[in-house]
Short mmCIF file of C-alpha atoms in Angstrom, two decimals:
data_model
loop_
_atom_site.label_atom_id
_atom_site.label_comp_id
_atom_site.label_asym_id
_atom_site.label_seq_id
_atom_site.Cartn_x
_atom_site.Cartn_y
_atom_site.Cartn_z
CA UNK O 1 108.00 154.09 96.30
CA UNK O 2 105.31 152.67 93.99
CA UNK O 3 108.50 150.17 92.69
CA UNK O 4 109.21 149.47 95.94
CA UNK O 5 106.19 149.14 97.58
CA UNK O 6 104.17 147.44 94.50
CA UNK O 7 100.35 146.64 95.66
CA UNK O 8 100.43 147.68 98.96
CA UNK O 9 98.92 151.12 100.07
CA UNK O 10 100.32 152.82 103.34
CA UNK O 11 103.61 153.76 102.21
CA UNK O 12 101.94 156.10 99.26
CA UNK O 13 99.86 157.11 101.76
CA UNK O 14 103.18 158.02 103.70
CA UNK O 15 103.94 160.23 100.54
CA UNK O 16 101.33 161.61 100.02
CA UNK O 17 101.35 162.77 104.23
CA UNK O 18 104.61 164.26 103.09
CA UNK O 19 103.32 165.96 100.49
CA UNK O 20 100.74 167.93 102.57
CA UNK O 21 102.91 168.75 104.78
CA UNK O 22 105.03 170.38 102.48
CA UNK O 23 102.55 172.32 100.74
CA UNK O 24 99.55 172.66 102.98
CA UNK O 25 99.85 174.85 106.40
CA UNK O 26 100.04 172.72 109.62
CA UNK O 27 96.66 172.30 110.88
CA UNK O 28 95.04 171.20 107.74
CA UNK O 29 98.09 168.50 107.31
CA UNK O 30 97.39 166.77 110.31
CA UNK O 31 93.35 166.51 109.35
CA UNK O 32 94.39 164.83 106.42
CA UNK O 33 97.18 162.67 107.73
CA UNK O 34 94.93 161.28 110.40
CA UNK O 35 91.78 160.98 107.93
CA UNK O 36 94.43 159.05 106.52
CA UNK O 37 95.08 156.93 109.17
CA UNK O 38 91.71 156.25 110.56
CA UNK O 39 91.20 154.88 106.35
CA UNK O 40 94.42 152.34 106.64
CA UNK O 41 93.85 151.19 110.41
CA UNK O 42 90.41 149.98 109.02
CA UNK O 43 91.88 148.54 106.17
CA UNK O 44 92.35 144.88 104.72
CA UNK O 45 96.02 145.16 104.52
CA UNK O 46 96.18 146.64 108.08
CA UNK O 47 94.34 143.69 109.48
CA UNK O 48 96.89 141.46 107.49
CA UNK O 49 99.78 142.87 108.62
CA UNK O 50 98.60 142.57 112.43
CA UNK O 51 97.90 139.18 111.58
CA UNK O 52 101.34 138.13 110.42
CA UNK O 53 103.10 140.47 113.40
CA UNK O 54 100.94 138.52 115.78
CA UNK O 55 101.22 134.75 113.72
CA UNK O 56 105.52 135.40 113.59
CA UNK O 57 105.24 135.57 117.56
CA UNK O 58 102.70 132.82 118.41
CA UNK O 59 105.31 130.41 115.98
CA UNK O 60 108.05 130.41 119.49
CA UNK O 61 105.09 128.61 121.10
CA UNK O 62 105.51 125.11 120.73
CA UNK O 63 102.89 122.04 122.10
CA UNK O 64 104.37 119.56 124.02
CA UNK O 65 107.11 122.31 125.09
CA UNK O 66 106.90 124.05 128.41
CA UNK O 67 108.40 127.23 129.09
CA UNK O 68 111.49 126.58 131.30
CA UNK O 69 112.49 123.30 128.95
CA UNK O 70 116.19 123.63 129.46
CA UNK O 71 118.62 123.96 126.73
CA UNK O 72 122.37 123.30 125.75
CA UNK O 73 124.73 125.90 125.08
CA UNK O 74 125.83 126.72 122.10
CA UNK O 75 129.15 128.25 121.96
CA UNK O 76 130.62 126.60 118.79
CA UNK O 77 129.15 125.69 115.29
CA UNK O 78 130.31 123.52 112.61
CA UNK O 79 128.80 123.05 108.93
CA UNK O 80 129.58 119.53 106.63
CA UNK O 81 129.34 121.23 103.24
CA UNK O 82 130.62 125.06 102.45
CA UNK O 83 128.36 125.06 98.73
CA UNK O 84 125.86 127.90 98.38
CA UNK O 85 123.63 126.58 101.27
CA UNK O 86 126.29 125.60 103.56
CA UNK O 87 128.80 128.55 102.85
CA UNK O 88 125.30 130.89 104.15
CA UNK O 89 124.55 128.88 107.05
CA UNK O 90 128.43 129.68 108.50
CA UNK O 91 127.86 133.23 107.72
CA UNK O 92 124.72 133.25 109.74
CA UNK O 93 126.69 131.74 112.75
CA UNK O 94 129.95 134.35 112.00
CA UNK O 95 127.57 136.93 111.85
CA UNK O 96 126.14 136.01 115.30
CA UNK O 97 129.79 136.16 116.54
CA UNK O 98 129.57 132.04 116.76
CA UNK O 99 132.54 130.06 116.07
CA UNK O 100 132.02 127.99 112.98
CA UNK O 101 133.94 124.87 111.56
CA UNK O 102 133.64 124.05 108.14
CA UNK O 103 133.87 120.30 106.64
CA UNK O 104 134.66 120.06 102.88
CA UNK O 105 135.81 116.97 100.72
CA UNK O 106 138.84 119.08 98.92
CA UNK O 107 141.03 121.98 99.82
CA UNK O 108 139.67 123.65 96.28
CA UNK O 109 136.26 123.26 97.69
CA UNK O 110 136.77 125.04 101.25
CA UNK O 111 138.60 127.73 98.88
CA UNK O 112 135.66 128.25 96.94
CA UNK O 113 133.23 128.29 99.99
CA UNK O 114 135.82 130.96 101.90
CA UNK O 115 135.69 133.09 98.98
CA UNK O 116 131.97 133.15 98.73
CA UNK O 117 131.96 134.57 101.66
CA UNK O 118 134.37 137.52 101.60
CA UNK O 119 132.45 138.28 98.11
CA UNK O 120 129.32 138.93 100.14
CA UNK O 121 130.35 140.47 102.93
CA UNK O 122 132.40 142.71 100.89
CA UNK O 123 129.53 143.32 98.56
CA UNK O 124 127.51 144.25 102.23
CA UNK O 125 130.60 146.52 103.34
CA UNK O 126 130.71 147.95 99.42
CA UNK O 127 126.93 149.50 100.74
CA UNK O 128 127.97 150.71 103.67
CA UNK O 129 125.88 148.27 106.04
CA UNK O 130 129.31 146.93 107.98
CA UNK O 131 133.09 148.16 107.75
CA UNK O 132 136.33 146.49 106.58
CA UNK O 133 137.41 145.67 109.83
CA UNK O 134 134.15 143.53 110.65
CA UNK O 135 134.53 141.82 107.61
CA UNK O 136 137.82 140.85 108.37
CA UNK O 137 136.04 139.67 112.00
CA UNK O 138 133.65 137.55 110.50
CA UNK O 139 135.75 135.70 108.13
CA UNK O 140 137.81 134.73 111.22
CA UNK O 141 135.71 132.86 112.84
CA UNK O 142 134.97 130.63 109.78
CA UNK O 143 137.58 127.60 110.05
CA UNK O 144 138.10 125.40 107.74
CA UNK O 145 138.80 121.23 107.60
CA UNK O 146 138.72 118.16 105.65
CA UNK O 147 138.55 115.69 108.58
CA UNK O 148 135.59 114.76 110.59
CA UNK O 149 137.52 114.79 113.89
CA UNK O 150 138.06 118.22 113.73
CA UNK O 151 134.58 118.79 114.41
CA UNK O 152 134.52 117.12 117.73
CA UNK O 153 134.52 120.85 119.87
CA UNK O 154 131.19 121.65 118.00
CA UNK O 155 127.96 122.10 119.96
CA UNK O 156 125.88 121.66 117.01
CA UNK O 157 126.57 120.22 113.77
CA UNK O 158 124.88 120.98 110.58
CA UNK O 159 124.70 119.47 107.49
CA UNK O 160 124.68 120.41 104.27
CA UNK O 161 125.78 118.25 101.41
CA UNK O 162 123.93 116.80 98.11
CA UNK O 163 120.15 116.21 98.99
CA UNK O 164 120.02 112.72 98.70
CA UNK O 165 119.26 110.27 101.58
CA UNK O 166 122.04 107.87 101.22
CA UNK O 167 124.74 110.55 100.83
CA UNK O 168 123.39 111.95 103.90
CA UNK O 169 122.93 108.83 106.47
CA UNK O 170 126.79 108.06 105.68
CA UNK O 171 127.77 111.88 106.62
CA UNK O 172 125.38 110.95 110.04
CA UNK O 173 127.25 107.65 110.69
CA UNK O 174 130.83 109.78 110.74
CA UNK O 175 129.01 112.47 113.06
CA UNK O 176 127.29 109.86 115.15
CA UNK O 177 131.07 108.47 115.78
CA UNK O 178 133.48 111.99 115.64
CA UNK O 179 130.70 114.42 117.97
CA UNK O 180 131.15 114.84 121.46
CA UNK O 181 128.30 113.67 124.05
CA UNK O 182 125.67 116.12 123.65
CA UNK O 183 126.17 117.53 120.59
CA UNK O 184 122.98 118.45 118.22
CA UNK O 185 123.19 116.96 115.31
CA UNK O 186 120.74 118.83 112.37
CA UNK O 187 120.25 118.22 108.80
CA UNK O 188 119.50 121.14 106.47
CA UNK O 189 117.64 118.71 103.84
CA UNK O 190 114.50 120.96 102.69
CA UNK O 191 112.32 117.12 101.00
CA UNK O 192 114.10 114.31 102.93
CA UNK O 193 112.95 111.91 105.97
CA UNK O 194 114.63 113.29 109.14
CA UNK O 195 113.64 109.87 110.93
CA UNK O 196 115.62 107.99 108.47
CA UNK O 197 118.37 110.35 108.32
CA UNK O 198 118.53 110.21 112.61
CA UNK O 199 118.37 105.88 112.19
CA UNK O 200 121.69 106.41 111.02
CA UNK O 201 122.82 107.87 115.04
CA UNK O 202 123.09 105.77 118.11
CA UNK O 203 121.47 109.49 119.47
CA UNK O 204 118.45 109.54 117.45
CA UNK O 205 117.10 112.11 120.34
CA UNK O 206 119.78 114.20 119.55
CA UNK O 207 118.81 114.34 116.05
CA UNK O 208 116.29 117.49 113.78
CA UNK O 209 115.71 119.43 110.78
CA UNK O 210 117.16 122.44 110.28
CA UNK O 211 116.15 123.87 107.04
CA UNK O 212 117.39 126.98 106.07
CA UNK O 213 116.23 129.02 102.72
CA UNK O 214 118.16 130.10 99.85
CA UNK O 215 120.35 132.72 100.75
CA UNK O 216 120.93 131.33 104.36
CA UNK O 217 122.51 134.32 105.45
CA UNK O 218 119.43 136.44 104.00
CA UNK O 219 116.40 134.69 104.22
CA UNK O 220 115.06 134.85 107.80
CA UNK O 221 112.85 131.27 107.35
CA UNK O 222 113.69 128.59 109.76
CA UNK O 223 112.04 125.07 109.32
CA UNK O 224 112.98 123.13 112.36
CA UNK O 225 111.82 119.44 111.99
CA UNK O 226 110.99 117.70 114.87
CA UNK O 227 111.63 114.12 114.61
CA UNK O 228 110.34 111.05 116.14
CA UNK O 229 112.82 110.83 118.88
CA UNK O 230 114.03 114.46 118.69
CA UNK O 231 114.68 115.17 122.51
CA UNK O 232 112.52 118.53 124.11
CA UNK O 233 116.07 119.96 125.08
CA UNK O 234 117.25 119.72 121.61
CA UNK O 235 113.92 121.42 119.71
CA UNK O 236 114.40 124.31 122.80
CA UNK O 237 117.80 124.92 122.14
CA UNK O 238 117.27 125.11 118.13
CA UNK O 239 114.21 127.57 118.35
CA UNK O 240 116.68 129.70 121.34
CA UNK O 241 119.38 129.67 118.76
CA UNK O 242 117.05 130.66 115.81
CA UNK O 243 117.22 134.49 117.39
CA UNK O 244 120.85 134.97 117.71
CA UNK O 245 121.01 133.92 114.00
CA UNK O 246 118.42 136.49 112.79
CA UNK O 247 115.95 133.97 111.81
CA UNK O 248 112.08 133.24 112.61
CA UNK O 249 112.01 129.84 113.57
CA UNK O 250 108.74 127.63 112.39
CA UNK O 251 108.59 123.64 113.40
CA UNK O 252 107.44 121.27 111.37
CA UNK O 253 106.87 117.54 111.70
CA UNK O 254 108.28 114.96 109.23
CA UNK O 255 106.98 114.86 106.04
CA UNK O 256 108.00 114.94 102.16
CA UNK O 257 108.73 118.90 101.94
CA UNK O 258 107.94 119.60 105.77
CA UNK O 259 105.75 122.64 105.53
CA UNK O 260 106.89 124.99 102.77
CA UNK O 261 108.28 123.02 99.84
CA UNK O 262 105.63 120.31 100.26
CA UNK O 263 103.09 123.23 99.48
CA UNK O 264 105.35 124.65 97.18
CA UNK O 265 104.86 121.68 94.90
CA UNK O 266 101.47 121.83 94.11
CA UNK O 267 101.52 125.79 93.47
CA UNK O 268 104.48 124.93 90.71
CA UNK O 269 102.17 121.79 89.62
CA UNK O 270 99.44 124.62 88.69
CA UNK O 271 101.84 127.17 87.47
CA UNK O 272 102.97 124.23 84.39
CA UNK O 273 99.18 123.04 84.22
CA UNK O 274 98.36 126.52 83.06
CA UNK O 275 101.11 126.93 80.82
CA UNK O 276 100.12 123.32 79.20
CA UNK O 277 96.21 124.93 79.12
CA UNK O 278 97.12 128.11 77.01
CA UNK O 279 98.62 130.76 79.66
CA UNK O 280 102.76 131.93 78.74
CA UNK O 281 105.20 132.02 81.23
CA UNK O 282 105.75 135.54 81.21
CA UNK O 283 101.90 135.60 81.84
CA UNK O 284 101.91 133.53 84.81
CA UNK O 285 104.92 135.42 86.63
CA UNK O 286 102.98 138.94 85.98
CA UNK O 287 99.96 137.82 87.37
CA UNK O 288 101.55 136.54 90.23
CA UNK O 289 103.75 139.61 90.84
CA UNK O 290 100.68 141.24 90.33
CA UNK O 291 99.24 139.90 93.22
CA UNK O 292 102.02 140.50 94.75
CA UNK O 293 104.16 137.62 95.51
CA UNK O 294 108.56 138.46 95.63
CA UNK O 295 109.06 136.88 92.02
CA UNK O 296 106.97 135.06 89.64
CA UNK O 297 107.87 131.51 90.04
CA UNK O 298 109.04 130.86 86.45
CA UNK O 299 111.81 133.15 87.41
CA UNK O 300 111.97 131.74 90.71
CA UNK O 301 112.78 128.31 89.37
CA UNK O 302 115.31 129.84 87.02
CA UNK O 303 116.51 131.30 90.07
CA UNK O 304 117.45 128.73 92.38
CA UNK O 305 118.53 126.26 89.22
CA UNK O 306 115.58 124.15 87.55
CA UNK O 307 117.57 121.09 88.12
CA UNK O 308 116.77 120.76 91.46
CA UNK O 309 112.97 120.67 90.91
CA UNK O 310 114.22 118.68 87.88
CA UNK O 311 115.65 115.47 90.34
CA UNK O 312 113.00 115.95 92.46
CA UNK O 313 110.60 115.55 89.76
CA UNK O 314 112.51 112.24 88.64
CA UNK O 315 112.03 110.97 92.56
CA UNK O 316 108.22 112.05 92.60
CA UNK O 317 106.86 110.04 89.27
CA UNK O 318 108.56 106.80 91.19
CA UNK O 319 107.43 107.21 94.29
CA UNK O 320 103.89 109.09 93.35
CA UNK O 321 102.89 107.17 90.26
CA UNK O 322 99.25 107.78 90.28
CA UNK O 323 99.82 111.63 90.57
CA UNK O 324 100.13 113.47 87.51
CA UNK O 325 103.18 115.99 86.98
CA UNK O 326 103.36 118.21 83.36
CA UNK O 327 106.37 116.65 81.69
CA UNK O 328 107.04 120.23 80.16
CA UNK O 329 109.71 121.52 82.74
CA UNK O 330 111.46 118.29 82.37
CA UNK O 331 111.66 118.82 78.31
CA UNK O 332 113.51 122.58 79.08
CA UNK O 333 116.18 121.06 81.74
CA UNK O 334 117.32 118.19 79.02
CA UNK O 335 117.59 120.87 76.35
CA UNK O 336 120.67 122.11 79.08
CA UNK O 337 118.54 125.27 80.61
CA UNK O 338 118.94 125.46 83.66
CA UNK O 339 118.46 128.94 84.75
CA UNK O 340 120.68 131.71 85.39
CA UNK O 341 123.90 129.94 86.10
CA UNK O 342 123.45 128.62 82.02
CA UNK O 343 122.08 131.81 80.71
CA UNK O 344 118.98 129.66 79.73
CA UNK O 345 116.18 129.09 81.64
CA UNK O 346 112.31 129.81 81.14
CA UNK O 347 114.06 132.79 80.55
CA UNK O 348 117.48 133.73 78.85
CA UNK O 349 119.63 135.88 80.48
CA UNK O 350 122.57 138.47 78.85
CA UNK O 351 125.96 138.12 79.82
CA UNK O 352 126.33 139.11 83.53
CA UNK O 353 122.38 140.37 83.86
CA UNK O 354 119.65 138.92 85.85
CA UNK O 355 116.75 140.28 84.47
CA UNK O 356 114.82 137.48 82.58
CA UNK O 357 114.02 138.36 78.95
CA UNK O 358 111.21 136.74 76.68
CA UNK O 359 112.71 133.85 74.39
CA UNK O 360 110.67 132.42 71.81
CA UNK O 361 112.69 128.93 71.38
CA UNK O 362 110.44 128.44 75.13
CA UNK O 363 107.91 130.08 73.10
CA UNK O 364 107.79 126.98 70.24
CA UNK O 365 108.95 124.65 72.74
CA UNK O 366 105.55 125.05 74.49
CA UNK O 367 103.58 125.31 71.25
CA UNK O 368 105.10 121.82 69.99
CA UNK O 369 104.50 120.70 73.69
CA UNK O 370 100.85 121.04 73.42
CA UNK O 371 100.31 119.81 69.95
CA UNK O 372 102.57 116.91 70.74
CA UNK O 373 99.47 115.94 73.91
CA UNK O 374 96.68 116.90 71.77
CA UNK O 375 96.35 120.14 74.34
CA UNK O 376 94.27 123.13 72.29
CA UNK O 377 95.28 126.24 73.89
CA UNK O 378 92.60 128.61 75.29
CA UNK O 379 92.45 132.26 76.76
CA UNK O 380 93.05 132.14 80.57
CA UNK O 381 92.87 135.40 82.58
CA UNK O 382 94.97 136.65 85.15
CA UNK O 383 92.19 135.82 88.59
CA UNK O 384 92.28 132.68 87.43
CA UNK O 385 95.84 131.81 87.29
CA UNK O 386 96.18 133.81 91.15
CA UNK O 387 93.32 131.71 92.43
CA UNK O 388 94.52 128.09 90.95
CA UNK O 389 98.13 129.17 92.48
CA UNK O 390 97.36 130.75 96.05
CA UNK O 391 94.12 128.04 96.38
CA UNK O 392 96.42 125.33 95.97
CA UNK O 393 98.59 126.27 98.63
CA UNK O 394 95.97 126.90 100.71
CA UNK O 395 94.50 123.56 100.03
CA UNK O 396 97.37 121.85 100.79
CA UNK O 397 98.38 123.64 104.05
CA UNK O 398 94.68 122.81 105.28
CA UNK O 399 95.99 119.05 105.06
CA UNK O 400 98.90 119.66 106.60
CA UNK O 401 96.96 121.08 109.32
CA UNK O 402 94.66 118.92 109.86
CA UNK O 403 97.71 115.90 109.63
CA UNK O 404 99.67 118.04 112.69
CA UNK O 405 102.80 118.49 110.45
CA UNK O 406 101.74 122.00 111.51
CA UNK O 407 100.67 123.41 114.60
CA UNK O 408 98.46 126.19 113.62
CA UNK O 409 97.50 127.93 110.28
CA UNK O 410 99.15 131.13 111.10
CA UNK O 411 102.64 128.51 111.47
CA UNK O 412 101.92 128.54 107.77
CA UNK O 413 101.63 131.98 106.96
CA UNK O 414 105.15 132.62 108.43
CA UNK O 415 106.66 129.78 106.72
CA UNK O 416 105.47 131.43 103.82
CA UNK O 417 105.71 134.99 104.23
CA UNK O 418 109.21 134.75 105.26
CA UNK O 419 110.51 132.07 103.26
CA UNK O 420 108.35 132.48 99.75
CA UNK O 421 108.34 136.26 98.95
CA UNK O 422 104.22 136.07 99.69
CA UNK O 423 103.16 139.31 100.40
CA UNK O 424 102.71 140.32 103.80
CA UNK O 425 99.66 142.82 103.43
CA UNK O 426 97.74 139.20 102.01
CA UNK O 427 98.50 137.71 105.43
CA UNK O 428 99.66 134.65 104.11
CA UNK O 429 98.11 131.60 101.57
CA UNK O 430 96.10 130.45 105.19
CA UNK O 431 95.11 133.72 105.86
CA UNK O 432 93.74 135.40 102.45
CA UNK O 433 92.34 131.64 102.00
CA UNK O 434 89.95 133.21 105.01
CA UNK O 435 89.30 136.38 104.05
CA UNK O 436 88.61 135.30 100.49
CA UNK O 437 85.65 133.13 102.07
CA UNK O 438 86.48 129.45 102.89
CA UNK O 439 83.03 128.55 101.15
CA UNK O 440 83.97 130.62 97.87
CA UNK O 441 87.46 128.94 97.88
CA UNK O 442 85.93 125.44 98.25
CA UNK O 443 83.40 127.04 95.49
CA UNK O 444 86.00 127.70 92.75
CA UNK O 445 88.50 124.95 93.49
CA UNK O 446 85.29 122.75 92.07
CA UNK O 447 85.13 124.82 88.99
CA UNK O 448 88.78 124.20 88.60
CA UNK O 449 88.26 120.33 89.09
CA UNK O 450 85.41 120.22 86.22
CA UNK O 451 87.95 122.36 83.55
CA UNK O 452 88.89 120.26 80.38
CA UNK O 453 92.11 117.80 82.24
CA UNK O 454 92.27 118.95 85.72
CA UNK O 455 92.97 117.38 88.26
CA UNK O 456 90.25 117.01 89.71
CA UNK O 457 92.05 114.63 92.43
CA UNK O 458 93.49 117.35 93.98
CA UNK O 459 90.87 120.07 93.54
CA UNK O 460 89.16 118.12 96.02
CA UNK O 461 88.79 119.59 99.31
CA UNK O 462 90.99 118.71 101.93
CA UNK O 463 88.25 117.52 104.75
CA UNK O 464 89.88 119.99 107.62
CA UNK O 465 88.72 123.42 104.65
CA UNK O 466 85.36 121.74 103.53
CA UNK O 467 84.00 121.32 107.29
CA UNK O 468 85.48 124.84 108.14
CA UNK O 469 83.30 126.14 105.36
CA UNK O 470 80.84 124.46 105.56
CA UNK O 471 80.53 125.38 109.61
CA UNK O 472 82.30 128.83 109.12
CA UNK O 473 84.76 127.63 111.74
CA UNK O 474 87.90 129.82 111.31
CA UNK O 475 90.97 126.55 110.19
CA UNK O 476 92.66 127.54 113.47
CA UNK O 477 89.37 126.70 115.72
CA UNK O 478 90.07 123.03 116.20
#
């Protein structure tokens, strides 16, 4: 249980209730099981978790959306892309006993995507959580095509091909002409302009986001982007759907990263200015484990591939000249690590293991990194690496507040308790932002600003967090 249940308290409080009642007679148990009690009801954590119960419900309420909006039915799905991402998002609909068309560029590729699929269902059915036969089930209603027309029946129509704009207006123009009247038409980009992406439609109205996380068919995040011209019936109908599918929907407004990933940016921009300053990368991931997050997000990165943040990188120091990005992570993805799937990361990996083991060619790659800029290393302790990574998030989800990509704070905390592995007994970055003390986190994001080459740019409060502490306004008390 302490494994399992790393930082948090009431479950080895649970065990310990056990305990007593195992070895204590029945009366005294129950006075210590409810001293027990009356300690964790009172407790930080408690008052977290109530937050995030309450913050996952208040997400279905949307401004600007009546109850009663009416929606379309959805009795058939189709997916452009059966990769990773788009092989998940099928299994979601399968798995909600929806009807799902997939669109691939080569029989080999629909093959691949198909097989995917059995693998983890079969892996699910391997630990007893469904049988053979349902298996079989899902996999049925997963179709497959290479032609556009055949995905003229769907209701909705996701896609999810290579994340680049181009590559996805043209798969838009051959929806915009093959979908029937009516259809939704959603993109599952995760940095991308939806506006620009729906410009390629004559139905712009018909047009959102719908990004799903990394395992679609695990991860319960939603990120529905409402765009310009994206039609009340169609945001209703996506944020109905989201609970058939098993996920907690969140919407966003258009942006570069919507709500998650454009947060998520800055909290990796500290992560490598701290390894540039003197911290390790196994340092930086325990610390953050420590607190409590899923994963440390070295290992995250090698997780998901560090190419991707690689080509997003590439986009960023074009479009975002005058912001500064360590050029370390770029110098491990051209030495051809990149992550798991090459055994070489942050991290290397054994044959066939995930679990990330020390390797000191990062080790000198780091060390000849900082001599190279003229950085001298110092000591950095652990509250210092958790406050420059959670403040950061916080710091940029109090502009993305206060710009109405987001609706509320507690919007955020879901996005990021069930998308980014925080920990729910924190609340959420908004949340333990708040209990923390607005003024103290305005307080030490200066100290961070006046360290030897921060950047001090974006240390600077974001105006919606420095008049909230500096009135004690709670962010959500607009």
């Amino acid at each position: 249980m302490a494994r399992q249940a790393r930082g948090q308290i009431s479950p080895l409080k649970c065990v310990d209730a056990v305990e007593a009642a195992v070895r204590l007679p029945f009366e005294e148990g129950t006075r210590i099981e409810r001293a027990m009690f009356l300690e964790l009801v009172a407790s930080d954590q408690s008052k977290a978790l109530r937050h995030a119960f309450f913050a996952e419900r208040a997400a279905a309420r949307i401004a600007g959306l009546p109850e009663g909006t009416p929606t379309r039915r959805i009795e058939r799905a189709a997916v452009v892309g059966f990769g990773t991402m788009g092989g998940g998002i099928a299994m979601s609909f399968a798995n909600a006993g929806i009807p799902v068309i997939v669109l691939e560029s080569s029989l080999e590729a629909l093959e691949r995507g198909m097989a995917l699929c059995r693998r983890n269902w079969e892996a699910t059915a391997a630990k007893g959580r469904m049988t053979a036969q349902q298996v079989e089930s899902r996999l049925a209603l997963i179709l497959w095509t290479l032609r556009y027309e055949d995905l003229a029946s769907a209701d909705i129509v996701i896609e999810a091909v290579f994340e680049d704009l181009a590559v996805k207006q043209k798969v838009f123009r051959e929806l915009d002409r093959v979908a029937k009247p009516g259809a939704i038409l959603a993109t599952n980009t995760s940095t991308l302009d939806v506006n620009r992406i729906a410009a390629a439609t004559r139905r712009p109205a018909d047009v959102l986001g719908t990004h799903f996380f990394s395992p679609a068919n695990v991860m319960r995040l939603l990120e529905v982007v409402r765009a310009d011209a994206t039609a009340p019936e169609v945001l209703a109908t996506v944020m109905k759907l989201a609970r058939p599918l098993k996920k907690v929907a969140v919407v966003s407004g258009v942006c570069d990263g919507f709500i998650g990933n454009r947060m998520l940016e800055h909290y990796v921009r500290q992560s490598l200015f701290l390894l540039e300053e003197g911290a390790s990368v196994q340092q930086i991931d325990k610390a953050l484990t420590g607190f409590g997050m899923a994963m440390g997000i070295f290992a995250v990165g090698d997780l998901a591939g560090l190419d991707i943040g690689y080509a997003i990188r590439q986009r960023r120091y074009k479009e975002k000249p005058d912001v500064r990005y360590p050029r370390i992570a770029d110098r491990v993805v051209e030495l051809g690590r990149l992550g798991q799937k090459t055994g070489k990361g942050w991290y290397r990996y054994e044959a066939g293991e995930r679990t990330p083991q020390v390797d000191p060619e990062i080790e000198q790659l780091v060390a000849a990194y900082r001599q190279e800029t003229g950085i001298t290393p110092r000591a950095i302790v652990d509250e210092e690496i958790v406050q420059r990574c959670v403040f950061a998030l916080a710091n940029e989800g109090a502009r993305i507040l206060q710009e109405g990509i987001a609706q509320r704070a507690s919007d955020i905390d879901v996005v990021y308790l069930t998308g980014y592995g925080f920990p729910a007994w924190r609340g959420g970055p908004m949340y333990h932002a708040e209990s923390f003390g607005l003024p103290k986190v305005v307080e030490a994001m200066q100290r961070f600003a006046a360290l030897p080459g921060a950047d001090a740019a974006f240390w600077q409060s974001a105006p919606l967090l420095a008049q909230c502490a500096a009135s004690g306004r709670r962010l959500d008390a607009r």
